GROMACS .gro file of C-alpha atoms in nm:
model
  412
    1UNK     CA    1   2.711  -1.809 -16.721
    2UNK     CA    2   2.660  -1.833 -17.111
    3UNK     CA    3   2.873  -2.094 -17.279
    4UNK     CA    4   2.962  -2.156 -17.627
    5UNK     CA    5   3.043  -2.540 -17.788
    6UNK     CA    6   3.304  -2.601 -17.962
    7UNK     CA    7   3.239  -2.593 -18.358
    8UNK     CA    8   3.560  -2.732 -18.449
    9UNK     CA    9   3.770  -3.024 -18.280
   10UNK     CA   10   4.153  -2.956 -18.305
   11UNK     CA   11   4.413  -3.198 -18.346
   12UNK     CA   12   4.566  -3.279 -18.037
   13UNK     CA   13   4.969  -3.341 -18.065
   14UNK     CA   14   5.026  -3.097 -18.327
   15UNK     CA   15   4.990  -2.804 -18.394
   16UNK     CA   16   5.120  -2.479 -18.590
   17UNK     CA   17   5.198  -2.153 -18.442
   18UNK     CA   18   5.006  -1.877 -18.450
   19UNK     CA   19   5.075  -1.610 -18.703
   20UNK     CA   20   5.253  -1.296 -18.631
   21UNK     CA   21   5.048  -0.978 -18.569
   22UNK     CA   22   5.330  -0.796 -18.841
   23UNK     CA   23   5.396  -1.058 -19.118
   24UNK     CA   24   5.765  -1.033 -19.224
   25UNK     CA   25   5.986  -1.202 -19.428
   26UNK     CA   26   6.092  -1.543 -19.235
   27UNK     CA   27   6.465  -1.576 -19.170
   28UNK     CA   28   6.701  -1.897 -19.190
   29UNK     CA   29   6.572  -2.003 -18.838
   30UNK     CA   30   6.190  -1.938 -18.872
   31UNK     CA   31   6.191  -2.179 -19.192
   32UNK     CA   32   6.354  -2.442 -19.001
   33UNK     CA   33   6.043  -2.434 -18.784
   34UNK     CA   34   6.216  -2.217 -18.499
   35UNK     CA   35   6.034  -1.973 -18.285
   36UNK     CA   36   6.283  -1.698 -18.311
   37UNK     CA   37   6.523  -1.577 -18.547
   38UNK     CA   38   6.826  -1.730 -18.428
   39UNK     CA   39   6.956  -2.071 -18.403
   40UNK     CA   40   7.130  -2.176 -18.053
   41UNK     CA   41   7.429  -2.258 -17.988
   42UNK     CA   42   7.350  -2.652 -17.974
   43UNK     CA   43   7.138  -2.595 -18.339
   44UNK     CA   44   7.436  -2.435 -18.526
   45UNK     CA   45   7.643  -2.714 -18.375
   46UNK     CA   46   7.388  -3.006 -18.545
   47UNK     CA   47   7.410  -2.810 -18.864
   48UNK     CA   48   7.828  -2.779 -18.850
   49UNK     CA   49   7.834  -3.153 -18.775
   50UNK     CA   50   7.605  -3.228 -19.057
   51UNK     CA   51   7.767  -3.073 -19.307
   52UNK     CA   52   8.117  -3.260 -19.192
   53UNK     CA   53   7.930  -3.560 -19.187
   54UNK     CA   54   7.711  -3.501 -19.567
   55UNK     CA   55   8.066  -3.423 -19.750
   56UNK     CA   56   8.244  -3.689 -19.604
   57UNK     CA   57   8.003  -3.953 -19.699
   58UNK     CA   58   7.913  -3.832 -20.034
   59UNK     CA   59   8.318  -3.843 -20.093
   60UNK     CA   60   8.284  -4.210 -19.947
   61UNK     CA   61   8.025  -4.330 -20.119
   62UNK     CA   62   8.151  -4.211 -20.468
   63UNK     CA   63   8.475  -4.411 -20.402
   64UNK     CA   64   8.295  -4.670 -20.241
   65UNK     CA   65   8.057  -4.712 -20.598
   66UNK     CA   66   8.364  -4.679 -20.816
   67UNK     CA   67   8.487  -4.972 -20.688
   68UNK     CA   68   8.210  -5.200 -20.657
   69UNK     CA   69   8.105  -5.133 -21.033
   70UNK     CA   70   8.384  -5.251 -21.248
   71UNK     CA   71   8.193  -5.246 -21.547
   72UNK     CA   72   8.110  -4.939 -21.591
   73UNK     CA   73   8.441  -4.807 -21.491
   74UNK     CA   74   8.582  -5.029 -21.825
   75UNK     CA   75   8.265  -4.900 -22.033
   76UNK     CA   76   8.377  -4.571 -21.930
   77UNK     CA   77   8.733  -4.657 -22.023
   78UNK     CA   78   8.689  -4.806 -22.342
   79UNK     CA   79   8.409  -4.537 -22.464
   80UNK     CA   80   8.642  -4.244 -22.391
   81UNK     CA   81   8.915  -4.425 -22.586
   82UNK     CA   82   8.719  -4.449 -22.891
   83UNK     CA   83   8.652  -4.128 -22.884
   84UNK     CA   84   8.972  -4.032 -22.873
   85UNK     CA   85   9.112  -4.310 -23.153
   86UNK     CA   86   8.825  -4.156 -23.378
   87UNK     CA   87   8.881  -3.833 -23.348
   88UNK     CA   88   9.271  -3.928 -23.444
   89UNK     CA   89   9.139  -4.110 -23.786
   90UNK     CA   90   8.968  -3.801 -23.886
   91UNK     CA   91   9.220  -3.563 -23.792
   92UNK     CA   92   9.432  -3.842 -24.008
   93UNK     CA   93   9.192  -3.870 -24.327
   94UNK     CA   94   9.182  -3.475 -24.279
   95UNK     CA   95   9.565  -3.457 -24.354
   96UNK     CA   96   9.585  -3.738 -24.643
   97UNK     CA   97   9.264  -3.582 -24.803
   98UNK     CA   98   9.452  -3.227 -24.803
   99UNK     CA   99   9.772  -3.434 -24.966
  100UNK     CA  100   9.579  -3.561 -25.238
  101UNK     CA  101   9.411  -3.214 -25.361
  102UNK     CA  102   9.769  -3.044 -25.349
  103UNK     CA  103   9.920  -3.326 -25.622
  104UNK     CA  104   9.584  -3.362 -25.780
  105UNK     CA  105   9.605  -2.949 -25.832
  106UNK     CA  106   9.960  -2.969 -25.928
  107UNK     CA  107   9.885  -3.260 -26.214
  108UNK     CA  108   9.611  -2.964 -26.365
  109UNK     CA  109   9.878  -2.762 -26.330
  110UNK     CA  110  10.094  -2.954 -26.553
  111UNK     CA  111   9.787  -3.079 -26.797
  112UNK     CA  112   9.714  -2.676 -26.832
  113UNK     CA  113  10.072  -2.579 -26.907
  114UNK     CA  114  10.136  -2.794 -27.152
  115UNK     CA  115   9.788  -2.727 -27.349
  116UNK     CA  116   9.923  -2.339 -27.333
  117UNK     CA  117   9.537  -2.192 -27.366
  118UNK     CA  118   9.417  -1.986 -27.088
  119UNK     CA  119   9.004  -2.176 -27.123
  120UNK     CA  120   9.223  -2.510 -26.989
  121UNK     CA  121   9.385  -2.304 -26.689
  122UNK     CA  122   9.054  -2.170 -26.610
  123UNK     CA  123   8.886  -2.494 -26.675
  124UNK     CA  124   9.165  -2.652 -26.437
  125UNK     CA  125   9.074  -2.382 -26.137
  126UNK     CA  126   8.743  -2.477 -26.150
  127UNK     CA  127   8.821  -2.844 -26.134
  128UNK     CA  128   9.038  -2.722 -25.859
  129UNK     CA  129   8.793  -2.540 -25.636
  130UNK     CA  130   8.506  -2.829 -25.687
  131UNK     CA  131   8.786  -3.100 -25.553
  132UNK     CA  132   8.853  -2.886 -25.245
  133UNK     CA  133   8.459  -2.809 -25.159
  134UNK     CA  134   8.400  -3.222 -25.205
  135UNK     CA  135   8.715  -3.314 -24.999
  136UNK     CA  136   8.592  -3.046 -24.699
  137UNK     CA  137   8.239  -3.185 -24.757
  138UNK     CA  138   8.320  -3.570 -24.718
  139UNK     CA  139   8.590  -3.456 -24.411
  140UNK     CA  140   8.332  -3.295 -24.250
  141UNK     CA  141   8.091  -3.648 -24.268
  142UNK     CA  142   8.323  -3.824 -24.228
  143UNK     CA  143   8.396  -3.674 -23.843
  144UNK     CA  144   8.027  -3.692 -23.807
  145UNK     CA  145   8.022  -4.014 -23.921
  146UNK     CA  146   8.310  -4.149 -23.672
  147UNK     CA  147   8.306  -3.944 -23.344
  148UNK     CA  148   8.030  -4.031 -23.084
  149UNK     CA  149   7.754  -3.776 -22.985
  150UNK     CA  150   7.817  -3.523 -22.697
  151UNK     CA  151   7.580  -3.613 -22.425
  152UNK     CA  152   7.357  -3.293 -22.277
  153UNK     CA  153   7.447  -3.175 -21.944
  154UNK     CA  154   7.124  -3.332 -21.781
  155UNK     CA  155   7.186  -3.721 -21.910
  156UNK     CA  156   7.552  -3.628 -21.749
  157UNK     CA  157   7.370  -3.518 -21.442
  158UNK     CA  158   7.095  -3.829 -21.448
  159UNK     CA  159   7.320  -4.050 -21.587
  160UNK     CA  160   7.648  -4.084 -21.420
  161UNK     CA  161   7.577  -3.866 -21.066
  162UNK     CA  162   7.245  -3.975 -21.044
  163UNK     CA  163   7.332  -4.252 -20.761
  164UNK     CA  164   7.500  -4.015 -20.599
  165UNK     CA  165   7.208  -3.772 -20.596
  166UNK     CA  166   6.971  -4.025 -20.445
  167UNK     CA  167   7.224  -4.107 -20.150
  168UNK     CA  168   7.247  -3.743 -20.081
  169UNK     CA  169   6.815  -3.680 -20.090
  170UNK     CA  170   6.816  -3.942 -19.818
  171UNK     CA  171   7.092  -3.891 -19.634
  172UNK     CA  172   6.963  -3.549 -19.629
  173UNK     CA  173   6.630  -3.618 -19.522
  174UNK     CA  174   6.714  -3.851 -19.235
  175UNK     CA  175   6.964  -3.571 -19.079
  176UNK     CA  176   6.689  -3.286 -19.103
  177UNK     CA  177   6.447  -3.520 -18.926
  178UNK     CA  178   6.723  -3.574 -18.680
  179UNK     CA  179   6.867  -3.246 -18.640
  180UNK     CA  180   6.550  -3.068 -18.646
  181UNK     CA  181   6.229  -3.261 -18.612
  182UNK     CA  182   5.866  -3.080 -18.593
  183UNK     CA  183   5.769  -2.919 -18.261
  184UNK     CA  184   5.568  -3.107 -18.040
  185UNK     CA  185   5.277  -2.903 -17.876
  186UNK     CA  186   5.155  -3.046 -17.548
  187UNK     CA  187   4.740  -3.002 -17.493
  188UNK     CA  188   4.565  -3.124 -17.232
  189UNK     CA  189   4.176  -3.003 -17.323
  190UNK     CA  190   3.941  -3.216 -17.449
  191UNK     CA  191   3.652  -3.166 -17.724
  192UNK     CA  192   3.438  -3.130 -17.455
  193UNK     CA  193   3.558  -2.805 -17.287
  194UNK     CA  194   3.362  -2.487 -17.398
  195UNK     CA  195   3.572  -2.286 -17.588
  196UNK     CA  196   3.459  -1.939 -17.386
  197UNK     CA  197   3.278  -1.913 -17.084
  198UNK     CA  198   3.149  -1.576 -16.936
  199UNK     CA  199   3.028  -1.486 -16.578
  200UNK     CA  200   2.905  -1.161 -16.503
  201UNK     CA  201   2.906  -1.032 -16.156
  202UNK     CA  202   3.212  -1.302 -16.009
  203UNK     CA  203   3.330  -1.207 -15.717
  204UNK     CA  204   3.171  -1.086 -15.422
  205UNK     CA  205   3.128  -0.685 -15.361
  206UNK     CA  206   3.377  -0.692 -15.088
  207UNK     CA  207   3.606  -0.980 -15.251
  208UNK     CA  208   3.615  -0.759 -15.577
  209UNK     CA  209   3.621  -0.423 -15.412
  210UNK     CA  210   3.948  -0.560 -15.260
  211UNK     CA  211   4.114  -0.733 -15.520
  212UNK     CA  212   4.067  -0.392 -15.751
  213UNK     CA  213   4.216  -0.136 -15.469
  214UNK     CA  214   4.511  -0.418 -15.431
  215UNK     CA  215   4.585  -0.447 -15.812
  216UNK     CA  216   4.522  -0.057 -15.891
  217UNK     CA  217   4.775  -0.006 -15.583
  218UNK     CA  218   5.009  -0.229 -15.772
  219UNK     CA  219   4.986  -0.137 -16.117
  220UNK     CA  220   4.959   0.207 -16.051
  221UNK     CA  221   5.289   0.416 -16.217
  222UNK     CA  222   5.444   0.044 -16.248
  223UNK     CA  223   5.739   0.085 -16.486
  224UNK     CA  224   5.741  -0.287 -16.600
  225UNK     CA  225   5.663  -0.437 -16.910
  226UNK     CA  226   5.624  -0.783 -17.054
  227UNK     CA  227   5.878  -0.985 -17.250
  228UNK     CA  228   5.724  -1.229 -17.465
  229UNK     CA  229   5.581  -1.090 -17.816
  230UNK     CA  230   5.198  -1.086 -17.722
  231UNK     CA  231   5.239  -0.831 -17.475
  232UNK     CA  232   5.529  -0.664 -17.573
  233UNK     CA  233   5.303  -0.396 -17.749
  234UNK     CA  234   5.356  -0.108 -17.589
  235UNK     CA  235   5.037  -0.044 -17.433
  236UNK     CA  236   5.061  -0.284 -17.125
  237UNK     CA  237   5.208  -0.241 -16.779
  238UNK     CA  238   5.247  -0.506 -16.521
  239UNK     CA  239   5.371  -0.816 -16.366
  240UNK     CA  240   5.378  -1.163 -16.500
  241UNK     CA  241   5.546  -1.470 -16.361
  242UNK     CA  242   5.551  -1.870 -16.423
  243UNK     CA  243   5.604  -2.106 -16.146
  244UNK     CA  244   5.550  -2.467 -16.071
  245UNK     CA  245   5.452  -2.671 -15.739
  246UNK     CA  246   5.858  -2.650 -15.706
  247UNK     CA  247   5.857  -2.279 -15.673
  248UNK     CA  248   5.526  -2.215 -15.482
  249UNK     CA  249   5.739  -2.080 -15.183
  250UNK     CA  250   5.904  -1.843 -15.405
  251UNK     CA  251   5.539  -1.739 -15.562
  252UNK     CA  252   5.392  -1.668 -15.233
  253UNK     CA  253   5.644  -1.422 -15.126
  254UNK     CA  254   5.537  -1.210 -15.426
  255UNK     CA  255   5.250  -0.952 -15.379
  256UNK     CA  256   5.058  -1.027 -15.646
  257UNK     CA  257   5.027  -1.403 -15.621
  258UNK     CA  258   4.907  -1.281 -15.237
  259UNK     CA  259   4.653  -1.094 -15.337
  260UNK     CA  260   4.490  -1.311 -15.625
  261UNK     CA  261   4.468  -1.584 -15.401
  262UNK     CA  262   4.067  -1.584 -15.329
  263UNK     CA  263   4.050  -1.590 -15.742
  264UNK     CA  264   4.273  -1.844 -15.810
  265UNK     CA  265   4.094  -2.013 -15.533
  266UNK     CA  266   3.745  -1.997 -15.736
  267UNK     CA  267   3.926  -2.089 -16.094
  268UNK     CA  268   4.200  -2.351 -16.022
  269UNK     CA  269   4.134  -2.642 -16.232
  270UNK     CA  270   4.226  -2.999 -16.043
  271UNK     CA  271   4.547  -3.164 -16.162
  272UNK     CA  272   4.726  -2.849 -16.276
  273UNK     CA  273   5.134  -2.824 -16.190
  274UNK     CA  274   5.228  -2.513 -16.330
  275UNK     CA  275   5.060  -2.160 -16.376
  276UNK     CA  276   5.141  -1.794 -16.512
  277UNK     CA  277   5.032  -1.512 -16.299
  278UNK     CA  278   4.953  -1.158 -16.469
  279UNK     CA  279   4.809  -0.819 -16.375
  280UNK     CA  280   4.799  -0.596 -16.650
  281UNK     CA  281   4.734  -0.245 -16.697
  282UNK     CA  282   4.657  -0.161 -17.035
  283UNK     CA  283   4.672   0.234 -17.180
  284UNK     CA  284   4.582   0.280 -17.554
  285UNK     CA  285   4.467   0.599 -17.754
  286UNK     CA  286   4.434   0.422 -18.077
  287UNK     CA  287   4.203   0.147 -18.229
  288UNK     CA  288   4.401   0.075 -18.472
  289UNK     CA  289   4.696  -0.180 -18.324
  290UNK     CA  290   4.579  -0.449 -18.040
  291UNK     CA  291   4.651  -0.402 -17.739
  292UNK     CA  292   4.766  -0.750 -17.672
  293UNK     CA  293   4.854  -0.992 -18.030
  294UNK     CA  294   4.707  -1.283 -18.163
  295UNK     CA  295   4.836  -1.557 -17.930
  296UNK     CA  296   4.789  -1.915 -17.713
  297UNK     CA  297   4.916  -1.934 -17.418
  298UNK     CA  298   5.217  -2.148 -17.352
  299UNK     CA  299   5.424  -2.249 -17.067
  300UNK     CA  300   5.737  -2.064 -17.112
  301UNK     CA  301   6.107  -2.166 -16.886
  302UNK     CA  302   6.104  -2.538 -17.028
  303UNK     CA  303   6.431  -2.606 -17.144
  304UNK     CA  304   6.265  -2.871 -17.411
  305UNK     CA  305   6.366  -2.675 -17.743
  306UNK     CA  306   6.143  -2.874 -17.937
  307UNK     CA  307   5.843  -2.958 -17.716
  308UNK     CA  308   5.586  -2.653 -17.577
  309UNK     CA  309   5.337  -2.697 -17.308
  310UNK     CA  310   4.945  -2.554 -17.428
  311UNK     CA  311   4.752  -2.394 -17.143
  312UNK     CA  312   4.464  -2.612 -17.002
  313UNK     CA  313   4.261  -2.306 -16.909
  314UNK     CA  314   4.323  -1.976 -16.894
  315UNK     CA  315   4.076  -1.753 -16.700
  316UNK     CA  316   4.047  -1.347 -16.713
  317UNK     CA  317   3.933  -1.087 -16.460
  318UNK     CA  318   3.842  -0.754 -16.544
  319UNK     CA  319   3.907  -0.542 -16.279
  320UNK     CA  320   3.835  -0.194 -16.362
  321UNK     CA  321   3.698  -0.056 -16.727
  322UNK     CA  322   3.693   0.319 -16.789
  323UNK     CA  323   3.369   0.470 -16.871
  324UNK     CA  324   3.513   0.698 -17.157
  325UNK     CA  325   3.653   0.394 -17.292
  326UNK     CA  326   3.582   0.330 -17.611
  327UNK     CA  327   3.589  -0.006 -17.866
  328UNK     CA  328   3.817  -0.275 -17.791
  329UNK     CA  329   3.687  -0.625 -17.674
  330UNK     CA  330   3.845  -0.971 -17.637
  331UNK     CA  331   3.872  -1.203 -17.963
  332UNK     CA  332   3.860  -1.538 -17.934
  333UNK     CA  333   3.914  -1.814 -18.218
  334UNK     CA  334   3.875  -2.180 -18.219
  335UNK     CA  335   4.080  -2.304 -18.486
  336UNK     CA  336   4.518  -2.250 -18.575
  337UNK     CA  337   4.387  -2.053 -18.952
  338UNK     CA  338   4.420  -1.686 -18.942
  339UNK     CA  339   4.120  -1.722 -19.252
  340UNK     CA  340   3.874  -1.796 -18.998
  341UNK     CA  341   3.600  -1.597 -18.842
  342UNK     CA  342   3.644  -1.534 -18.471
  343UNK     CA  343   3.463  -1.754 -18.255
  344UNK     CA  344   3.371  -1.536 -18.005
  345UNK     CA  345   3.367  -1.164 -17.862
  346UNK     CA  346   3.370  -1.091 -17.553
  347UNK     CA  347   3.309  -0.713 -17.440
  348UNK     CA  348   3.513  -0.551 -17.134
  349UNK     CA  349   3.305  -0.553 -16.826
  350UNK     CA  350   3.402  -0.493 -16.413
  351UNK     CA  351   3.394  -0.812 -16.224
  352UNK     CA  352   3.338  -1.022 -16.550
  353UNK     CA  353   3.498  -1.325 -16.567
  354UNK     CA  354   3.631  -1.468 -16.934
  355UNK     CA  355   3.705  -1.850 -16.867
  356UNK     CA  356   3.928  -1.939 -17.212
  357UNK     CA  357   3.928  -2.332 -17.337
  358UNK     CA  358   4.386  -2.328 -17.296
  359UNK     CA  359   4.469  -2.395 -17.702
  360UNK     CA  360   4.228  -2.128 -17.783
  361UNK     CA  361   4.415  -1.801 -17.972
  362UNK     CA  362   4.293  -1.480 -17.861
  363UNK     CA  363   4.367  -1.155 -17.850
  364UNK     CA  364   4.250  -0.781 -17.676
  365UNK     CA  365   4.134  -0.581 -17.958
  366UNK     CA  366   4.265  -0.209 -17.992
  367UNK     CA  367   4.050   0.041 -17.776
  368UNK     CA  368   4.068   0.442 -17.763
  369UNK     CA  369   4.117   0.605 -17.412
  370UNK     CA  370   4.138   1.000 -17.410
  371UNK     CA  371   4.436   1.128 -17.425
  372UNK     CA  372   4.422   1.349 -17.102
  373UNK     CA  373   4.298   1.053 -16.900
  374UNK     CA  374   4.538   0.784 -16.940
  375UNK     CA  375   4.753   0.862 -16.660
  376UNK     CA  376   4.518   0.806 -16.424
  377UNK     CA  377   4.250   0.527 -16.592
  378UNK     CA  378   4.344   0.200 -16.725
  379UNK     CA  379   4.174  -0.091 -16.833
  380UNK     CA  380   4.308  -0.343 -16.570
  381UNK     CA  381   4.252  -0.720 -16.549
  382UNK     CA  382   4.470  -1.030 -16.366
  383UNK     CA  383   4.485  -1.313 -16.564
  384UNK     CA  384   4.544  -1.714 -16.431
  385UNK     CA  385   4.682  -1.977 -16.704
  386UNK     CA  386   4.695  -2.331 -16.601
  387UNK     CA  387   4.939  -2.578 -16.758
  388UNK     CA  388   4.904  -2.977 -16.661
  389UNK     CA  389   5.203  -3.065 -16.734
  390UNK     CA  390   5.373  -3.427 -16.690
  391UNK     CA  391   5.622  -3.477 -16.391
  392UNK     CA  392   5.864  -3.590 -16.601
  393UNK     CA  393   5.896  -3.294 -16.808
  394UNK     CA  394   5.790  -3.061 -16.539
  395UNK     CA  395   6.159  -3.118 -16.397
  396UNK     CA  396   6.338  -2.970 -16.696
  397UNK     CA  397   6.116  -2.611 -16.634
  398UNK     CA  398   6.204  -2.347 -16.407
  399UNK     CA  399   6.037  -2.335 -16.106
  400UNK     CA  400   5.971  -1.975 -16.091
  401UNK     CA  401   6.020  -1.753 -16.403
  402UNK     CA  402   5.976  -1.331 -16.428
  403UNK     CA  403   5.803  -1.220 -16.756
  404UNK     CA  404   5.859  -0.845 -16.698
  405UNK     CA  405   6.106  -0.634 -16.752
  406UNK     CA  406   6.121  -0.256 -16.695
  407UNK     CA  407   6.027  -0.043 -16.950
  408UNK     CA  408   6.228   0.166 -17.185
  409UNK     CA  409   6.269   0.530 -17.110
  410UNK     CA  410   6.080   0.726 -17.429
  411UNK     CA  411   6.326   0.940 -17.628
  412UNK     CA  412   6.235   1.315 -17.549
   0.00000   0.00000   0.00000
């Protein structure tokens, strides 16, 4: 077998999901770190109760602050009372000034009259117009002079609120780690394991001749597709189940896990408690959509919202390969980043086996099959993912779990 080292370590506790094969805009859910894009039942719950809870104690804290701070409840007080008295004295000075023109105008009045020329009334209206612009001019300083400046919305809003602001930033903060803390992801490989490891020829002739009647037997004019997003392309058929030491019994009594027992015998990895089971038969007349997404293989049926279980291994047998096949071959990266270059390519073979480190992404690359063959040739492969996974949370996960459902009729 041909090996490759791994380049790149990754970290081990955490790590981001992988990035959608269609990039589209994220919803409420997906920003909030969620896998689909709708919140449970529990999750809208959390969010309900923390927005009772945020308003309450924002109302309780401002009443709460109002009382311990005296001081600034009387510096409040007395400012807005100044305000007010000022803007009284100039609405006052206003009055008296007007007052004082009127009897000032009606003494020129009087002066003018009695002089009986027309240059002293004119001279007098003059006088006149000059005392009103100077008593407007000194009312209007005078306001100036006396009322307080208005303060801009933003020293309102850093000034007076902005306790109130920091109690709701951490308040905040501690109820979204609460309510919805970062996803743990579960790995169990180590720096150490290869990322991909090929070997040619597998099985023996008789072992592989009867594995590949069994599965093409099986797969053959199977309506049943897969649920989860990687598969769910539209190009595979199959069956695909999950199932833990809990629900061997119910495992065995399928077909498939019967007849892929002298392969999982040469593959199992020692202290694995859960595995996912998959024949797939995949059809495809165009290169230019992937057969199966970008993905990593995770233990699904956990009820743990917030914690996922990463594959330990996950192995693939080819089983048959068209000759008129054309393109398509597995894609294998090392690293989370969508920017970098795949690790490894792997070409479809019969009787190859791809061995895949478990938090390895990969994906089967689009391939071309003509169009008058694909009912009866198929690229078909079973494929063995092995999960150690604690005992502890192993009893909050389904013992046995379908992944197929049956296919939609196509709209004629």
């Amino acid at each position: 077998p041909t090996t490759l080292s791994p380049p790149h370590p990754i970290p081990k506790e955490k790590l981001s999901r992988p990035p959608h094969a269609s990039p589209r805009p994220p919803s409420l859910a997906t920003m909030f770190g969620q896998e689909s894009d709708t919140f449970s039942a529990e999750q809208i719950q959390n969010m309900v109760t923390f927005a009772i809870v945020f308003v309450g104690l924002t109302t309780v804290g401002q009443s709460f602050l109002n009382k311990i701070d005296p001081v600034r409840q009387k510096e409040k007080e007395e400012a807005a009372a100044r305000e007010k008295a000022a803007a009284k004295k100039a609405e006052r000075d206003g009055v008296q000034a007007v007052i004082d023109t009127k009897k000032s105008t009606n003494k020129n009045k009087k002066k003018s009259k009695k002089a009986g020329g027309p240059a002293e009334e004119e001279t007098a209206a003059k006088k006149e117009a000059e005392s009103e612009d100077t008593v407007e001019d000194e009312k209007e300083a005078g306001a100036k002079k006396e009322l307080p400046l208005e303060k801009s919305y933003m020293s309102v809003i850093l000034g007076e609120w902005q306790p109130y602001i920091i109690f709701a930033i951490v308040f905040f903060q501690f109820c979204t780690t609460f309510f919805f803390p970062d996803t743990i992801f579960h790995t169990t490989t180590t720096d150490a394991q290869p990322w991909v490891i090929t070997s040619e020829l597998f099985l023996q002739p008789a072992q592989f001749a009867a594995l590949k009647n069994d599965a093409s037997a099986l797969l053959t004019g199977l309506d049943l597709v897969a649920n989860e997003p990687a598969y769910d392309t539209g190009f595979a058929r199959g069956v695909a189940f999950s199932f833990t030491e809990a629900g061997r019994a119910q495992a065995e009594a399928e077909p498939l896990l019967k007849m892929v027992q002298p392969f999982m015998a040469k593959v199992a990895e020692t202290e694995t408690t859960a595995w996912t089971v998959r024949a797939l038969s995949l059809t495809q007349d165009t290169h230019e959509a992937d057969s199966v997404r970008k993905h990593q293989d995770r233990f699904a049926g956990c009820e743990l919202p917030r914690e996922e279980f990463v594959a330990h291994q996950t192995a693939i047998l080819f089983l048959a390969v068209p000759e008129e096949l054309t393109g398509g071959a597995i894609e294998v990266w090392d690293n989370r980043s969508a920017t970098v270059d795949v690790t490894e390519i792997v070409d479809f073979a019969e009787n190859l086996l791809v061995q895949l480190r478990g938090d390895a992404f990969y994906k089967v690359a689009g391939f071309q099959l003509p169009a008058d063959s694909q009912e009866q040739s198929a690229l078909q492969a079973v494929v063995l993912e092995q999960f150690r996974i604690a005992p502890q949370k192993l009893e909050k996960c389904a013992s046995f779990l379908a992944h197929t459902r049956i296919a939609a009729k196509p709209e004629r």
